[in-house]
């Protein structure tokens, strides 16, 4: 699996609230996500390089990304986010602006060697 819900393959998940992607080592990109999403968890997706723009996800409250070693930057985020966790990124060089995240309650960034 190189792409999750790529442009050629439309998935209608209008009510999806939680997406957990774990240990998908060949996954390179996650395409646009439904606006109903409240939780996005990606863990141990070692080839993941692209996460879509998340600033339109007004329901997203939890974003947890761990050990996605090829990811260089996190996308812009919606102000509704309450929890942001980034852990174990060998290549992460850029974080999005956080000043507008007025609802943020917990922010955890660890083991990001390039930051």
PDB file of C-alpha atoms in Angstrom:
ATOM      1  CA  UNK A   1       0.000   0.000   0.000  1.00  0.00           C
ATOM      2  CA  UNK A   2       1.758   3.151  -1.168  1.00  0.00           C
ATOM      3  CA  UNK A   3      -1.134   5.590  -1.007  1.00  0.00           C
ATOM      4  CA  UNK A   4      -4.134   5.592   1.283  1.00  0.00           C
ATOM      5  CA  UNK A   5      -7.211   6.825  -0.599  1.00  0.00           C
ATOM      6  CA  UNK A   6      -5.298   8.258  -3.542  1.00  0.00           C
ATOM      7  CA  UNK A   7      -6.876  10.497  -6.194  1.00  0.00           C
ATOM      8  CA  UNK A   8      -7.685   7.605  -8.531  1.00  0.00           C
ATOM      9  CA  UNK A   9      -9.571   5.796  -5.789  1.00  0.00           C
ATOM     10  CA  UNK A  10     -12.261   7.840  -4.043  1.00  0.00           C
ATOM     11  CA  UNK A  11     -13.469   6.559  -0.696  1.00  0.00           C
ATOM     12  CA  UNK A  12     -16.715   7.896   0.753  1.00  0.00           C
ATOM     13  CA  UNK A  13     -16.152   7.988   4.487  1.00  0.00           C
ATOM     14  CA  UNK A  14     -18.229  11.037   5.362  1.00  0.00           C
ATOM     15  CA  UNK A  15     -18.921   9.897   8.937  1.00  0.00           C
ATOM     16  CA  UNK A  16     -15.396   8.702   9.760  1.00  0.00           C
ATOM     17  CA  UNK A  17     -14.255  10.155  13.087  1.00  0.00           C
ATOM     18  CA  UNK A  18     -11.147   8.107  13.920  1.00  0.00           C
ATOM     19  CA  UNK A  19      -8.372   6.928  11.632  1.00  0.00           C
ATOM     20  CA  UNK A  20      -5.506   4.848  12.973  1.00  0.00           C
ATOM     21  CA  UNK A  21      -2.781   3.750  10.571  1.00  0.00           C
ATOM     22  CA  UNK A  22      -0.150   1.573  12.226  1.00  0.00           C
ATOM     23  CA  UNK A  23       2.924  -0.256  10.897  1.00  0.00           C
ATOM     24  CA  UNK A  24       2.141   0.329   7.209  1.00  0.00           C
ATOM     25  CA  UNK A  25       5.787   0.393   6.209  1.00  0.00           C
ATOM     26  CA  UNK A  26       5.150   0.889   2.458  1.00  0.00           C
ATOM     27  CA  UNK A  27       2.651   3.740   2.904  1.00  0.00           C
ATOM     28  CA  UNK A  28       4.063   6.890   1.257  1.00  0.00           C
ATOM     29  CA  UNK A  29       1.099   9.301   1.374  1.00  0.00           C
ATOM     30  CA  UNK A  30      -2.271   9.876   2.978  1.00  0.00           C
ATOM     31  CA  UNK A  31      -4.688  11.694   0.671  1.00  0.00           C
ATOM     32  CA  UNK A  32      -7.422  14.167   1.613  1.00  0.00           C
ATOM     33  CA  UNK A  33      -9.374  13.144   4.699  1.00  0.00           C
ATOM     34  CA  UNK A  34     -13.087  13.569   5.532  1.00  0.00           C
ATOM     35  CA  UNK A  35     -14.038  16.732   7.416  1.00  0.00           C
ATOM     36  CA  UNK A  36     -15.728  14.611  10.117  1.00  0.00           C
ATOM     37  CA  UNK A  37     -12.351  13.309  11.355  1.00  0.00           C
ATOM     38  CA  UNK A  38     -11.685  13.907  15.068  1.00  0.00           C
ATOM     39  CA  UNK A  39      -8.621  11.716  15.609  1.00  0.00           C
ATOM     40  CA  UNK A  40      -5.715  10.900  13.296  1.00  0.00           C
ATOM     41  CA  UNK A  41      -3.056   8.487  14.469  1.00  0.00           C
ATOM     42  CA  UNK A  42      -0.169   7.332  12.290  1.00  0.00           C
ATOM     43  CA  UNK A  43       2.433   5.137  13.960  1.00  0.00           C
ATOM     44  CA  UNK A  44       5.461   3.325  12.541  1.00  0.00           C
ATOM     45  CA  UNK A  45       4.729   4.181   8.902  1.00  0.00           C
ATOM     46  CA  UNK A  46       8.408   4.398   8.033  1.00  0.00           C
ATOM     47  CA  UNK A  47       7.965   5.442   4.372  1.00  0.00           C
ATOM     48  CA  UNK A  48       5.268   8.071   4.977  1.00  0.00           C
ATOM     49  CA  UNK A  49       6.354  11.335   3.334  1.00  0.00           C
ATOM     50  CA  UNK A  50       3.111  13.234   2.711  1.00  0.00           C
ATOM     51  CA  UNK A  51       0.267  14.150   5.048  1.00  0.00           C
ATOM     52  CA  UNK A  52      -2.464  16.247   3.431  1.00  0.00           C
ATOM     53  CA  UNK A  53      -3.422  19.758   4.430  1.00  0.00           C
ATOM     54  CA  UNK A  54      -5.290  19.436   7.729  1.00  0.00           C
ATOM     55  CA  UNK A  55      -6.344  23.047   8.269  1.00  0.00           C
ATOM     56  CA  UNK A  56      -9.855  22.355   6.884  1.00  0.00           C
ATOM     57  CA  UNK A  57     -10.524  19.627   9.481  1.00  0.00           C
ATOM     58  CA  UNK A  58     -12.562  21.700  11.926  1.00  0.00           C
ATOM     59  CA  UNK A  59     -13.471  18.615  14.001  1.00  0.00           C
ATOM     60  CA  UNK A  60      -9.899  17.334  14.400  1.00  0.00           C
ATOM     61  CA  UNK A  61      -8.953  17.312  18.069  1.00  0.00           C
ATOM     62  CA  UNK A  62      -6.161  14.730  18.276  1.00  0.00           C
ATOM     63  CA  UNK A  63      -3.176  14.374  15.952  1.00  0.00           C
ATOM     64  CA  UNK A  64      -0.589  11.809  16.956  1.00  0.00           C
ATOM     65  CA  UNK A  65       2.214  10.930  14.579  1.00  0.00           C
ATOM     66  CA  UNK A  66       4.984   8.615  15.733  1.00  0.00           C
ATOM     67  CA  UNK A  67       7.988   7.046  14.053  1.00  0.00           C
ATOM     68  CA  UNK A  68       7.189   8.205  10.523  1.00  0.00           C
ATOM     69  CA  UNK A  69      10.865   8.528   9.698  1.00  0.00           C
ATOM     70  CA  UNK A  70      10.609  10.023   6.182  1.00  0.00           C
ATOM     71  CA  UNK A  71       8.193  12.830   7.054  1.00  0.00           C
ATOM     72  CA  UNK A  72       9.959  16.201   6.669  1.00  0.00           C
ATOM     73  CA  UNK A  73       7.173  18.646   7.617  1.00  0.00           C
ATOM     74  CA  UNK A  74       3.833  18.674   9.381  1.00  0.00           C
ATOM     75  CA  UNK A  75       0.978  20.428   7.557  1.00  0.00           C
ATOM     76  CA  UNK A  76      -0.931  23.485   8.764  1.00  0.00           C
ATOM     77  CA  UNK A  77      -3.479  22.614  11.434  1.00  0.00           C
ATOM     78  CA  UNK A  78      -6.983  23.808  12.339  1.00  0.00           C
ATOM     79  CA  UNK A  79      -7.450  25.832  15.527  1.00  0.00           C
ATOM     80  CA  UNK A  80      -9.736  23.101  16.945  1.00  0.00           C
ATOM     81  CA  UNK A  81      -6.752  20.832  17.675  1.00  0.00           C
ATOM     82  CA  UNK A  82      -6.447  19.957  21.375  1.00  0.00           C
ATOM     83  CA  UNK A  83      -3.634  17.393  21.370  1.00  0.00           C
ATOM     84  CA  UNK A  84      -0.539  17.255  19.171  1.00  0.00           C
ATOM     85  CA  UNK A  85       2.037  14.516  19.547  1.00  0.00           C
ATOM     86  CA  UNK A  86       5.058  14.088  17.283  1.00  0.00           C
ATOM     87  CA  UNK A  87       7.573  11.409  18.225  1.00  0.00           C
ATOM     88  CA  UNK A  88      10.549   9.707  16.623  1.00  0.00           C
ATOM     89  CA  UNK A  89      11.053  11.617  13.372  1.00  0.00           C
ATOM     90  CA  UNK A  90      14.504  11.302  11.896  1.00  0.00           C
ATOM     91  CA  UNK A  91      13.735  13.699   9.016  1.00  0.00           C
ATOM     92  CA  UNK A  92      11.226  16.190  10.483  1.00  0.00           C
ATOM     93  CA  UNK A  93      12.612  19.684   9.853  1.00  0.00           C
ATOM     94  CA  UNK A  94       9.557  21.924  10.035  1.00  0.00           C
ATOM     95  CA  UNK A  95       6.602  22.350  12.367  1.00  0.00           C
ATOM     96  CA  UNK A  96       3.515  24.363  11.397  1.00  0.00           C
ATOM     97  CA  UNK A  97       2.686  27.660  13.085  1.00  0.00           C
ATOM     98  CA  UNK A  98       1.138  26.940  16.461  1.00  0.00           C
ATOM     99  CA  UNK A  99       0.141  30.437  17.605  1.00  0.00           C
ATOM    100  CA  UNK A 100      -3.437  30.104  16.280  1.00  0.00           C
ATOM    101  CA  UNK A 101      -4.077  26.809  18.095  1.00  0.00           C
ATOM    102  CA  UNK A 102      -6.172  28.393  20.834  1.00  0.00           C
ATOM    103  CA  UNK A 103      -7.721  25.052  21.898  1.00  0.00           C
ATOM    104  CA  UNK A 104      -4.388  23.221  22.254  1.00  0.00           C
ATOM    105  CA  UNK A 105      -4.171  21.536  25.663  1.00  0.00           C
ATOM    106  CA  UNK A 106      -1.259  19.150  25.164  1.00  0.00           C
ATOM    107  CA  UNK A 107       1.750  19.522  22.867  1.00  0.00           C
ATOM    108  CA  UNK A 108       4.442  16.868  22.884  1.00  0.00           C
ATOM    109  CA  UNK A 109       7.417  16.665  20.519  1.00  0.00           C
ATOM    110  CA  UNK A 110      10.196  14.192  21.307  1.00  0.00           C
ATOM    111  CA  UNK A 111      13.029  12.424  19.495  1.00  0.00           C
ATOM    112  CA  UNK A 112      12.851  14.630  16.394  1.00  0.00           C
ATOM    113  CA  UNK A 113      16.532  14.743  15.492  1.00  0.00           C
ATOM    114  CA  UNK A 114      16.395  17.540  12.864  1.00  0.00           C
ATOM    115  CA  UNK A 115      14.362  20.059  14.902  1.00  0.00           C
TER     116      UNK A 115
END
